[in-house]
mmCIF file of C-alpha atoms and ligand atoms in Angstrom:
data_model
loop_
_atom_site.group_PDB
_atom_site.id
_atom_site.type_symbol
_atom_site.label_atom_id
_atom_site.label_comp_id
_atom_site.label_asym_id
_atom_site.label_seq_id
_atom_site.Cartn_x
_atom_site.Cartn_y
_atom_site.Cartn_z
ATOM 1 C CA UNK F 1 0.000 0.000 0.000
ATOM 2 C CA UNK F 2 1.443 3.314 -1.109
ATOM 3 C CA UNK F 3 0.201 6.188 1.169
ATOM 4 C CA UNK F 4 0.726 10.060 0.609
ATOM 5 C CA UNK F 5 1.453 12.121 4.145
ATOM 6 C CA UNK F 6 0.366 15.400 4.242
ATOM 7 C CA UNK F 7 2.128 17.908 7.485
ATOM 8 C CA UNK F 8 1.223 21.756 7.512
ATOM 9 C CA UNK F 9 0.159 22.235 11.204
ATOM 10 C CA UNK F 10 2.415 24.916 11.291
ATOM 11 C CA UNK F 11 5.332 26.509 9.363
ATOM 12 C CA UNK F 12 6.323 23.712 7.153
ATOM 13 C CA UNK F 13 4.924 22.388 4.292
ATOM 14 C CA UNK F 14 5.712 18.902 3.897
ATOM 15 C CA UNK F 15 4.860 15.722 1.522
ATOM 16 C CA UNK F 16 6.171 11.920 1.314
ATOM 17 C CA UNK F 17 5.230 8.917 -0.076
ATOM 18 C CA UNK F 18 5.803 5.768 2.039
ATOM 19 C CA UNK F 19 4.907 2.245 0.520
ATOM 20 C CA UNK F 20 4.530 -0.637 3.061
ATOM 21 C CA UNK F 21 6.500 -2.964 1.228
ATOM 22 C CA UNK F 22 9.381 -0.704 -0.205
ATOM 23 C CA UNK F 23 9.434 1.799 3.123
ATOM 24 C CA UNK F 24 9.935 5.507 2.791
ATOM 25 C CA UNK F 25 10.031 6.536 -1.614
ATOM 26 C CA UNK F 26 10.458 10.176 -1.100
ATOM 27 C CA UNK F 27 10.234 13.124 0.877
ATOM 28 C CA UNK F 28 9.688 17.087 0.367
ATOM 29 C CA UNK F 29 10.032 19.753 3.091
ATOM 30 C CA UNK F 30 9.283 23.378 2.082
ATOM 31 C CA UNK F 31 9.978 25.794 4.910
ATOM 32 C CA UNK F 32 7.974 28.837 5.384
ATOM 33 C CA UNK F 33 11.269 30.560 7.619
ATOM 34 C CA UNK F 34 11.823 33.089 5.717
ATOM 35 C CA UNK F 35 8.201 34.223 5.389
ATOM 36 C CA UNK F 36 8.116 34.703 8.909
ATOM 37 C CA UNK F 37 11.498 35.547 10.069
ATOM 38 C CA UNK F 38 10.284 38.991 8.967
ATOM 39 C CA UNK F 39 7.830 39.154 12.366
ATOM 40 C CA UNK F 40 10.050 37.475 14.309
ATOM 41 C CA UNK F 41 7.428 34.512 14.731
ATOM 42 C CA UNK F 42 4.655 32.310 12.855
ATOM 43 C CA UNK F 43 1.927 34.866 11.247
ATOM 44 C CA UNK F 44 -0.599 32.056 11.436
ATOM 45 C CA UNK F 45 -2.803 33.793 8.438
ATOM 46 C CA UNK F 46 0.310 34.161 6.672
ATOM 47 C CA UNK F 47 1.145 30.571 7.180
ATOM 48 C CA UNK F 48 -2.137 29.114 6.309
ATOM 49 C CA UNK F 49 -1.822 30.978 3.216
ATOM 50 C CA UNK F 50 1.610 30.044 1.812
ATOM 51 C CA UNK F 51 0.212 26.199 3.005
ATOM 52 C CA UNK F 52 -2.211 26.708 0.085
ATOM 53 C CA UNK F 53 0.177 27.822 -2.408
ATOM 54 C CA UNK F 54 2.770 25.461 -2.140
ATOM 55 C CA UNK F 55 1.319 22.051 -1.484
ATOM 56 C CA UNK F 56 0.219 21.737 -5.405
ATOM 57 C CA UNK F 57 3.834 22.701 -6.408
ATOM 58 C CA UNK F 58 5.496 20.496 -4.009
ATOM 59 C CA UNK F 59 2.949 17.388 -4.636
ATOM 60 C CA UNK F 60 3.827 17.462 -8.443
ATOM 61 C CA UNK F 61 7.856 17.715 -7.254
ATOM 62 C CA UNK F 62 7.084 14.810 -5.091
ATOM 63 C CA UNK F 63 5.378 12.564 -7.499
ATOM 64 C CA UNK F 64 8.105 13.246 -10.100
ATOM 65 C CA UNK F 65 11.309 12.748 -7.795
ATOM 66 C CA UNK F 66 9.240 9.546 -6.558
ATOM 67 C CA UNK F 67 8.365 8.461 -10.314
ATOM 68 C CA UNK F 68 4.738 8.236 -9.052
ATOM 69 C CA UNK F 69 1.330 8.538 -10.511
ATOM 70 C CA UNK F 70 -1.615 9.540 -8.877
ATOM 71 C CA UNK F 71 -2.992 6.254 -9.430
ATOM 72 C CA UNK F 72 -0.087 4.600 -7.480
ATOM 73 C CA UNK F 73 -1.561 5.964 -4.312
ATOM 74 C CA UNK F 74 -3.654 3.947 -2.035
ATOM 75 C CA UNK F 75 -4.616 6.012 0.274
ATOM 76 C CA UNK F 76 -4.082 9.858 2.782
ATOM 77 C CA UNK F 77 -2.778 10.616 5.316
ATOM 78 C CA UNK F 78 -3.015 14.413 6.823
ATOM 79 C CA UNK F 79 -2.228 16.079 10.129
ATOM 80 C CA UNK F 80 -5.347 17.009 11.868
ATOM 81 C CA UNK F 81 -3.795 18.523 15.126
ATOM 82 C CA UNK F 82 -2.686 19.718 17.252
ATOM 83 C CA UNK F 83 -1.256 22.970 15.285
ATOM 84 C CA UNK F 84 -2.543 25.941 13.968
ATOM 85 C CA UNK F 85 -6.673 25.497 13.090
ATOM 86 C CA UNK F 86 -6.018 27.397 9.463
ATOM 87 C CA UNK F 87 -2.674 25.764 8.520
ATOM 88 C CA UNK F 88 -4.274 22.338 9.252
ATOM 89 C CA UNK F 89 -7.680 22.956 7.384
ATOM 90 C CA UNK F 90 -5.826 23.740 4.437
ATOM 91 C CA UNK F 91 -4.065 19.992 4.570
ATOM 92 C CA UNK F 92 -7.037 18.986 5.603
ATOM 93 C CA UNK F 93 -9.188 20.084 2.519
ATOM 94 C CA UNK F 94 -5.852 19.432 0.267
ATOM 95 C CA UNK F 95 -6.104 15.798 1.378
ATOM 96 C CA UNK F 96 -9.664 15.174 1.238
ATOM 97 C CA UNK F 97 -10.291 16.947 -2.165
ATOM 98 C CA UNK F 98 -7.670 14.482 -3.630
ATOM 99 C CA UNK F 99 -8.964 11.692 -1.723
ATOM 100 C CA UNK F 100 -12.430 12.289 -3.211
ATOM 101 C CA UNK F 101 -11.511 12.815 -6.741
ATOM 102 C CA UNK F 102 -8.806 9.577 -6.595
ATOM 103 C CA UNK F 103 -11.330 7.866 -4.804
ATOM 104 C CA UNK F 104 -9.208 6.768 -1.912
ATOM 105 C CA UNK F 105 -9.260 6.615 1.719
ATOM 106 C CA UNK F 106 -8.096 9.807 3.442
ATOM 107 C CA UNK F 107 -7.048 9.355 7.726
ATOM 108 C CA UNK F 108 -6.156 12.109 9.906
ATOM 109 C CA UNK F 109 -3.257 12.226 12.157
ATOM 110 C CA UNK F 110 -2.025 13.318 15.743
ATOM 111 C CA UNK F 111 1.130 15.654 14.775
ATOM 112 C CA UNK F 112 2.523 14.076 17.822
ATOM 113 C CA UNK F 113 2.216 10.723 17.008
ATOM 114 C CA UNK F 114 4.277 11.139 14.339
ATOM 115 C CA UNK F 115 6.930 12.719 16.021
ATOM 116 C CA UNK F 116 6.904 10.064 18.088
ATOM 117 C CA UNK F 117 7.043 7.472 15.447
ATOM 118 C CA UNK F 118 9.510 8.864 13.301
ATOM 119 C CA UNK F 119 12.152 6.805 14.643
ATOM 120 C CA UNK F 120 10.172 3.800 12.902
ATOM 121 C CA UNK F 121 11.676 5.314 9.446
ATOM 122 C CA UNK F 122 15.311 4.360 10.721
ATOM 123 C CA UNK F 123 17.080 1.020 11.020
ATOM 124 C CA UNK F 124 17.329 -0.131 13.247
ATOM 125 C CA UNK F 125 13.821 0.826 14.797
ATOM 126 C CA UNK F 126 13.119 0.370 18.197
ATOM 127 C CA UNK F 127 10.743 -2.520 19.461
ATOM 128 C CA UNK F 128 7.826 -1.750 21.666
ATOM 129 C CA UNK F 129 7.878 -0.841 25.002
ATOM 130 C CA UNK F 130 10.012 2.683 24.847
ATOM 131 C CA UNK F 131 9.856 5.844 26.735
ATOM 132 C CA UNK F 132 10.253 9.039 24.379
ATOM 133 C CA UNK F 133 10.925 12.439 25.303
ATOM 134 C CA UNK F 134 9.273 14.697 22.521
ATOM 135 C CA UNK F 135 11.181 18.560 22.532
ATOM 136 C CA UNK F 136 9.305 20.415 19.785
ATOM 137 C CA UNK F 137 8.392 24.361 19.588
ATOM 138 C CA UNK F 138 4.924 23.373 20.864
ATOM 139 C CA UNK F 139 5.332 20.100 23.530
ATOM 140 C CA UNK F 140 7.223 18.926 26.113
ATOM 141 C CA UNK F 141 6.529 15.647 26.774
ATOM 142 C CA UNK F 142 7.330 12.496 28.390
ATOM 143 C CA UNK F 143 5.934 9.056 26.916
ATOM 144 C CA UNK F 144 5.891 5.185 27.413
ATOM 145 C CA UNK F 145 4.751 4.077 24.209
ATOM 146 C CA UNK F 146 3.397 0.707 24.989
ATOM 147 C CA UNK F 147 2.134 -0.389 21.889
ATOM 148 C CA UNK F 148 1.636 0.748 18.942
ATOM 149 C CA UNK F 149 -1.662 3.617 19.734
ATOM 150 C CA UNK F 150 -1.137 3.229 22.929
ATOM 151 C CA UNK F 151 0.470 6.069 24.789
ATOM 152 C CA UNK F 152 0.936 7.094 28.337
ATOM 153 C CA UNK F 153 1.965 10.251 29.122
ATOM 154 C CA UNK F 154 4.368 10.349 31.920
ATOM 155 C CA UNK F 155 4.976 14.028 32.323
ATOM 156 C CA UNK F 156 4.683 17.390 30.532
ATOM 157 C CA UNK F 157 5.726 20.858 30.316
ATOM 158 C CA UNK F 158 3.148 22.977 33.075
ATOM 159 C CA UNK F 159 4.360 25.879 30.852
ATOM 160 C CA UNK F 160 6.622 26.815 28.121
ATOM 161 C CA UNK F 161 7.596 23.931 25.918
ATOM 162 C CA UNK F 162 11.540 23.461 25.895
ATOM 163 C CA UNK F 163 11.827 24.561 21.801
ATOM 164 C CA UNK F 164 9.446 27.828 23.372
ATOM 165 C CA UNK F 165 11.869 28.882 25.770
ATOM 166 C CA UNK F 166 15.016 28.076 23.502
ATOM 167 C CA UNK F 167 13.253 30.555 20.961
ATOM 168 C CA UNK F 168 11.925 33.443 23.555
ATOM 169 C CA UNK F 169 15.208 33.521 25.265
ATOM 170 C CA UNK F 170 17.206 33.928 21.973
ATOM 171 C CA UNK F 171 14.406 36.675 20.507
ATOM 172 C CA UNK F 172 15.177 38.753 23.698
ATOM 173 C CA UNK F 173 19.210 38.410 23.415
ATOM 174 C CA UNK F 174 18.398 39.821 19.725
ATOM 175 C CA UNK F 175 18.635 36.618 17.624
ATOM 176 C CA UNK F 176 16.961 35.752 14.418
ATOM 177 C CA UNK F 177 13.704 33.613 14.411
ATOM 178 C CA UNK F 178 14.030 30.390 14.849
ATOM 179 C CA UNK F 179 16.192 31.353 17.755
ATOM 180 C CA UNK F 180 16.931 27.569 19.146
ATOM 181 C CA UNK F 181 19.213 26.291 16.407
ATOM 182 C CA UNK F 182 20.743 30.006 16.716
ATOM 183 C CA UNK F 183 21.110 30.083 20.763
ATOM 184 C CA UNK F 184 22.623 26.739 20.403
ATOM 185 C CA UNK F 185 25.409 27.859 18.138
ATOM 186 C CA UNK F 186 26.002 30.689 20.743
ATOM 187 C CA UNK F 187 26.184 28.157 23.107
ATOM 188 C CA UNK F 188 29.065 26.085 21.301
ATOM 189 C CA UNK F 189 31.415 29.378 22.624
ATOM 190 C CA UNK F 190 30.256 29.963 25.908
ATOM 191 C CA UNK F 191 32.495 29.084 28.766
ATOM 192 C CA UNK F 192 31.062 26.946 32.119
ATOM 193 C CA UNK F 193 30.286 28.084 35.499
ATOM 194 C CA UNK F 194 29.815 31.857 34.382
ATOM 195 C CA UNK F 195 26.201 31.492 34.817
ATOM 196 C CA UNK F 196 24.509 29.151 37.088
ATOM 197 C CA UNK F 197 20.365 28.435 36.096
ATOM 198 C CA UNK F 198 18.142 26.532 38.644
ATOM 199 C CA UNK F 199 17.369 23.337 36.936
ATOM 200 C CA UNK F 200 13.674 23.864 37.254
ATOM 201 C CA UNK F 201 11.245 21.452 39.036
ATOM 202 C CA UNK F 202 13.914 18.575 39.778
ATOM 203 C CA UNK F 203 13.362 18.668 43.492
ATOM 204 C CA UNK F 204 10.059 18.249 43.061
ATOM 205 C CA UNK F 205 8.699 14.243 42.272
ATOM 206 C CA UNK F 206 7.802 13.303 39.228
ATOM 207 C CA UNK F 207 8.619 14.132 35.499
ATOM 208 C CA UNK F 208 6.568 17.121 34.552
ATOM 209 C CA UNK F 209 8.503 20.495 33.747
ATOM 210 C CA UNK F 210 8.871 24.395 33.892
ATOM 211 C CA UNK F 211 10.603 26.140 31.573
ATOM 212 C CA UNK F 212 9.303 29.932 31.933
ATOM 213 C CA UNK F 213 10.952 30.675 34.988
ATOM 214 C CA UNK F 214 14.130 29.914 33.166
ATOM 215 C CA UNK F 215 13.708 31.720 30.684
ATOM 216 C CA UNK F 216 13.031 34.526 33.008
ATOM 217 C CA UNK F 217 16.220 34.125 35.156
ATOM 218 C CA UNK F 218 17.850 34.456 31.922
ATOM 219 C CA UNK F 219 15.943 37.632 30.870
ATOM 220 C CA UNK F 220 17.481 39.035 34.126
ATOM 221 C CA UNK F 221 20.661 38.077 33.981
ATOM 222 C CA UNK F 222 20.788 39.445 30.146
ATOM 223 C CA UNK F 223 19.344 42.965 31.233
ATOM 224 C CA UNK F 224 21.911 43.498 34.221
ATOM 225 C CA UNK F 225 24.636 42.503 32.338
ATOM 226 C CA UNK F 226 26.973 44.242 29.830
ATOM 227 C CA UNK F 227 25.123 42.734 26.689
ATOM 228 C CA UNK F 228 28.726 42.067 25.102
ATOM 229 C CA UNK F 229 29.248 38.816 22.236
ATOM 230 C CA UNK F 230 30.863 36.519 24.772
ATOM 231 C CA UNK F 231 28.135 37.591 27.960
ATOM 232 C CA UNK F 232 25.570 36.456 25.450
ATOM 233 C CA UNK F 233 27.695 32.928 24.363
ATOM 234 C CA UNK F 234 28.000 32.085 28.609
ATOM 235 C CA UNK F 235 24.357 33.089 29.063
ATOM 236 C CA UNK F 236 23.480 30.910 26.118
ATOM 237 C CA UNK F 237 25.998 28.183 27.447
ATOM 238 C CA UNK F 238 23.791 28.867 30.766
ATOM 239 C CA UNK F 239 20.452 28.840 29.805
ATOM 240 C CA UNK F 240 21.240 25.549 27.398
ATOM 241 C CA UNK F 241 23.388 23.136 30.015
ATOM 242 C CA UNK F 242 20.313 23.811 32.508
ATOM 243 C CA UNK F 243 17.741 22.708 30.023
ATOM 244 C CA UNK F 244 19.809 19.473 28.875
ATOM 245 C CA UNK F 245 20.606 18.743 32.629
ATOM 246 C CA UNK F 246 16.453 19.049 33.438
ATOM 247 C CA UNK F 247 15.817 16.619 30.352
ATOM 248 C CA UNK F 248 18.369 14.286 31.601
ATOM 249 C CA UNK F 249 17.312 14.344 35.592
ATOM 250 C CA UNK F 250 13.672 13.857 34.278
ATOM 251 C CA UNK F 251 14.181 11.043 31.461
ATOM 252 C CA UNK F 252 15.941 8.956 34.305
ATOM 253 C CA UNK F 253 12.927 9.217 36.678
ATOM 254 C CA UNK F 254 10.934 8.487 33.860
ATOM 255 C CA UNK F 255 13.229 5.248 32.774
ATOM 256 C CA UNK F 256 13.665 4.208 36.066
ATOM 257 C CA UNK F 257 9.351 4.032 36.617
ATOM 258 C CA UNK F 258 8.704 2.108 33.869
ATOM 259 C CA UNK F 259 11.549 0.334 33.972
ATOM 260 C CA UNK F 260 12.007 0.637 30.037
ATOM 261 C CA UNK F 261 15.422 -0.074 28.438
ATOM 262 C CA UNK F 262 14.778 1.869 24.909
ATOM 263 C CA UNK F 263 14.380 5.396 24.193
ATOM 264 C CA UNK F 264 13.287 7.252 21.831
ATOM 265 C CA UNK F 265 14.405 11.211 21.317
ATOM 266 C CA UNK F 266 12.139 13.489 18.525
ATOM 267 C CA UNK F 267 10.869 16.356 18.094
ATOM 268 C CA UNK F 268 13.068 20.068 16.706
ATOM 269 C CA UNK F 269 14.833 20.204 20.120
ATOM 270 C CA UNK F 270 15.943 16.961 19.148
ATOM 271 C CA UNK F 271 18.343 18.328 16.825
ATOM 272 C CA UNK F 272 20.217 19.969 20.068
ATOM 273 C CA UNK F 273 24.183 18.500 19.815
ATOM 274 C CA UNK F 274 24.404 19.020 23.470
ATOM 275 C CA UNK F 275 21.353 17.605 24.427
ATOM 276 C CA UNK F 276 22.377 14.420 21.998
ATOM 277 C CA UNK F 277 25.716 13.825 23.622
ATOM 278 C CA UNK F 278 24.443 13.961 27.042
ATOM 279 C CA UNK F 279 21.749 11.787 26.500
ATOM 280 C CA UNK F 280 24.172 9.366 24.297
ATOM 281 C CA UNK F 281 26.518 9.212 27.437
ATOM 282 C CA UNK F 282 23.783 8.501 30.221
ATOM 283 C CA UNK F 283 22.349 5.545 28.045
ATOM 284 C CA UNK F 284 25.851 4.073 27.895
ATOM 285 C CA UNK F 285 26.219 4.033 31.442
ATOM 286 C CA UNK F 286 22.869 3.012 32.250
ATOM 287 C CA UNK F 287 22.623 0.280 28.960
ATOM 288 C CA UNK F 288 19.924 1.751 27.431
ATOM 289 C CA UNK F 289 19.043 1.670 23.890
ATOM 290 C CA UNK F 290 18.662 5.110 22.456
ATOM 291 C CA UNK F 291 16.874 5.729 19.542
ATOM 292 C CA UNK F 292 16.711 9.456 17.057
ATOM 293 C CA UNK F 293 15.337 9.768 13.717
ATOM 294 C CA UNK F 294 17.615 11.443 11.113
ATOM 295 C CA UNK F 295 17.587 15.368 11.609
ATOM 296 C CA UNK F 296 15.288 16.158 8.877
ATOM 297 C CA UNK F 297 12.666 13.915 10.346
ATOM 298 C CA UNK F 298 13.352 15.919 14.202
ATOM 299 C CA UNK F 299 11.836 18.609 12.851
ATOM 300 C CA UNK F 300 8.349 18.872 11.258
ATOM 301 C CA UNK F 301 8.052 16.721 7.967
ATOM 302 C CA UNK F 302 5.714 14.267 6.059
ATOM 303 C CA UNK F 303 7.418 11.409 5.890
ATOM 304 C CA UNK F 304 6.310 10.524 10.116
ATOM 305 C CA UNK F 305 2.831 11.260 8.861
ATOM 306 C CA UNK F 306 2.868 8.949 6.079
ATOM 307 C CA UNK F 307 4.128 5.784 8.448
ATOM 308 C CA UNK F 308 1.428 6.351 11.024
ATOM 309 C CA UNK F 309 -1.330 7.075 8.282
ATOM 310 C CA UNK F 310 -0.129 4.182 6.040
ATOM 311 C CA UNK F 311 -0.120 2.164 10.312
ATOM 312 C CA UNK F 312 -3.430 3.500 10.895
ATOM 313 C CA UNK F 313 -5.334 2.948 7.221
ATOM 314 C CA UNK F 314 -3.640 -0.493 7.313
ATOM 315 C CA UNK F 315 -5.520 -1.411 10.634
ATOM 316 C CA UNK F 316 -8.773 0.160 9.360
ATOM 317 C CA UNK F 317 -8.925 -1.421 6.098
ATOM 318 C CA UNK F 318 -8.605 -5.004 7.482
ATOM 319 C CA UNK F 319 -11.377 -4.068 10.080
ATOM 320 C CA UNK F 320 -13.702 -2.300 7.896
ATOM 321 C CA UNK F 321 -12.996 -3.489 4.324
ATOM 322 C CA UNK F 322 -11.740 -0.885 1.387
ATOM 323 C CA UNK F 323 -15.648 -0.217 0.917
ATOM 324 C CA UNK F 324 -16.792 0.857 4.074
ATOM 325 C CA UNK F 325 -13.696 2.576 4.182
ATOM 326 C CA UNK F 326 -14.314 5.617 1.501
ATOM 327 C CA UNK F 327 -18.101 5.148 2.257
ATOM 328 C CA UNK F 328 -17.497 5.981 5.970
ATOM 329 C CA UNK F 329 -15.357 8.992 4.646
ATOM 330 C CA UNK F 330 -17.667 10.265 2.471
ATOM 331 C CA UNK F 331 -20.130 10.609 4.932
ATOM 332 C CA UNK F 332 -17.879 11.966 8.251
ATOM 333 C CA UNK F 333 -15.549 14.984 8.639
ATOM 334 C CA UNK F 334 -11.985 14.366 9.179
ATOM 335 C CA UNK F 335 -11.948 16.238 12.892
ATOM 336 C CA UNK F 336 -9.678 18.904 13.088
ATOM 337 C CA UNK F 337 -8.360 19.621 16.792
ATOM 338 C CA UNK F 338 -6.042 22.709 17.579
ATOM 339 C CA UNK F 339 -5.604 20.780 20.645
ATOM 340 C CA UNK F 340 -5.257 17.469 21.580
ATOM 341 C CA UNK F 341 -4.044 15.212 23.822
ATOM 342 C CA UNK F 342 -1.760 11.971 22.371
ATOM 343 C CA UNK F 343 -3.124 10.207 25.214
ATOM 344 C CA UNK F 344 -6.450 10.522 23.724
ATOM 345 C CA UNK F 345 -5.230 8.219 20.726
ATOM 346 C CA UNK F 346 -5.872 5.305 23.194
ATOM 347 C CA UNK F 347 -9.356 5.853 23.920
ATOM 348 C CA UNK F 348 -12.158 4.156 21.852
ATOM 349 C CA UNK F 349 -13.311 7.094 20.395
ATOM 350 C CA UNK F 350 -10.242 8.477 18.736
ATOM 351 C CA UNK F 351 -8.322 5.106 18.387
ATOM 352 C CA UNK F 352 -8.687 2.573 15.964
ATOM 353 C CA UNK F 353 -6.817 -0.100 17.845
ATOM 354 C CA UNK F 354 -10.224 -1.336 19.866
HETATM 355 O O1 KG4 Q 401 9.174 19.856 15.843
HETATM 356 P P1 KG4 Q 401 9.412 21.217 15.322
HETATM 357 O O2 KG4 Q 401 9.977 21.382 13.952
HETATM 358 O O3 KG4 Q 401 8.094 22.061 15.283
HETATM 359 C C1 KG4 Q 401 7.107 21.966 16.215
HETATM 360 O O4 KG4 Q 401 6.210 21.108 16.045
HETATM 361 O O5 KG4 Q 401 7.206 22.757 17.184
HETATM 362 O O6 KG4 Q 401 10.345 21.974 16.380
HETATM 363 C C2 KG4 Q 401 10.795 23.288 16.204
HETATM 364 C C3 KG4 Q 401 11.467 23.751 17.497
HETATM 365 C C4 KG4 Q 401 11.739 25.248 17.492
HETATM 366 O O7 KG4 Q 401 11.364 25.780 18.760
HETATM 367 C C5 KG4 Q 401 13.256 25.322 17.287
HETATM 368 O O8 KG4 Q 401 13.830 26.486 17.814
HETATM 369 C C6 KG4 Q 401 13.709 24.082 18.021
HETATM 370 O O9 KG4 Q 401 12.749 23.097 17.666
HETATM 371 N N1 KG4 Q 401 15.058 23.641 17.598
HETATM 372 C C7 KG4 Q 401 16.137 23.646 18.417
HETATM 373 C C8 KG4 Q 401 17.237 23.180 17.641
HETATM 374 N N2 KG4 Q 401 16.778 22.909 16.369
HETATM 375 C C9 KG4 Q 401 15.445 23.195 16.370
HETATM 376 N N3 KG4 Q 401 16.267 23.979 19.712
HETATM 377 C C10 KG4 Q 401 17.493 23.858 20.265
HETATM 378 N N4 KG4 Q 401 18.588 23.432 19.582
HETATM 379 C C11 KG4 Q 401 18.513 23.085 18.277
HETATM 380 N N5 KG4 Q 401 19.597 22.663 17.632
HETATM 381 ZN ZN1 ZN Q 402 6.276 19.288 15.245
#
């Protein structure tokens, strides 16, 4: 089965194919950046809009590079939520229009739950039970991923999610948006033990965080200080090595609970070298299994939408039959949720699993 994933719950428009035989046959990720690098953040209208425009350019590219035809696709797959309500009613129509006129099924899917999946694209992939710690612009979370659809959330940020703070704290020292990747690089210079941050929420049980008193301290620090290159590389260095050293404190409770030996790291923040090495070193010592997808597929892209869709429609179709399939489509909605909880994914009403 050949199924086309469709991601624009946000900033990035993004198409794959993925076959269930073959594996992943191509991917295309067009970044809307530069569009709004200009406001220093993402101009939903402005996004939805550009969403529009591009995904019938970059869904001909796709289908060439992937020597494709339409009728070489089985089936849809399109990120309902969470994300931005405009940007993911333009997939949404995109996919079901297409879906209608190829006469194929069309399934909606939790942007999370492909981040979360994404590994699955690499080899090797990791087996089932795994904890994952998902760092994106928009979540924080913590997750024992028991099966496949079935996801327990073991803690969460209470606030800002850790990609958040990495980009407010970098807008206020003056960096370019995305500031994460850029506060990361000004990290790479900065010396230790010029600036000590509280590692927030670690002496407190459990494995939910904080990260917007953090970025406050920081935002302190930065205005009574001299505001000089290498202030803003320690304060970076700072800011960074208390984040990484919160992710690591909290992804041993949450290893230690479950008593998982695989994990699984996705999500933009992802991408962090420092957070990578750290987390590298701790599952040596501890003999866990750790687990990334490439660095393309850390950030948002369609190629983790296309594996859970192609996951999903798979599990439908032998339930339902390719009949009741499209005539089920034709006469629901795919729901679109600005929010929504992964853990919702296990219950009957979302999941497809019971
Ligand atoms: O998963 P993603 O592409 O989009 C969301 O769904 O949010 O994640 C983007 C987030 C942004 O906040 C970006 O600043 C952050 O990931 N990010 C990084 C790095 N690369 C991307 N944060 C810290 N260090 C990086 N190297
Ligand atoms: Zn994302």
């Amino acid at each position: 089965m050949r199924v086309l994933g469709i991601e624009t719950s946000c900033d990035e428009t993004a198409l794959a194919i993925y076959d269930t035989d073959l594996g992943l046959l191509g991917h295309e990720i067009y970044s809307q950046i530069p569009l709004h690098a200009l406001y220093g953040g993402v101009v939903p209208e402005l996004a939805s809009r550009d969403h529009l425009k591009k995904l019938p350019i970059i869904l001909k590219k796709l289908l060439a590079k992937t020597s494709c035809a339409f009728s070489d696709l089985n089936g849809i797959a399109v990120t309902c939520g969470p994300g931005l309500v405009g940007a993911l009613r333009v997939g949404v129509s995109f996919a079901q229009a297409l879906g209608l006129s190829l006469e194929i099924p069309v399934i909606g899917v939790h942007h999370m739950e492909g981040h979360l999946l994404a590994p699955m694209l690499e080899n090797p992939a990791p087996a089932y039970p795994f904890v994952a710690l998902l760092v994106s612009g928009g979540h924080t979370l913590l997750i024992e991923a028991q099966a496949f659809g079935v996801y327990k959330i073991l803690g969460e940020s209470l606030d800002d999610a850790v990609g958040e703070a990495f980009d407010k704290t970098a807008k206020m020292m003056g960096l370019p948006y995305p500031g994460g990747p850029e506060l990361a690089k000004l990290a790479e210079r900065g010396r230790p033990n010029v600036f000590n941050f509280t590692r927030p929420m670690t002496d407190r049980p459990g494995c939910d965080f904080s990260f917007s008193g953090l970025k406050t301290q920081v935002l302190m620090a930065y205005q009574h200080s001299d505001k000089s290159e290498i202030t803003k590389e320690n304060l970076a260095y700072g800011f960074q090595e208390a984040v990484v050293e919160t992710l690591r404190i909290k992804i041993t409770r949450a290893m230690e609970l479950t008593q998982a030996k695989r994990l699984v790291l996705a999500g933009g923040v992802a991408a962090n070298q420092a957070l990578r090495s750290c987390i590298a070193n701790l599952s040596k010592i501890k003999g866990w299994e750790i687990f990334y997808p490439r660095p393309e597929f850390c950030t948002d892209n369609g190629a983790m939408i296309a594996y859970v869709g192609a996951m999903r429609l798979g599990i439908k179709l032998k339930k339902l039959g390719p009949k009741e399939v499209i005539n089920n489509q034709i006469n629901s909605q795919i729901n679109i949720q600005g929010r929504w909880s992964l853990e919702d994914l296990s219950k009957p009403a979302d999941g497809l699993l019971q």
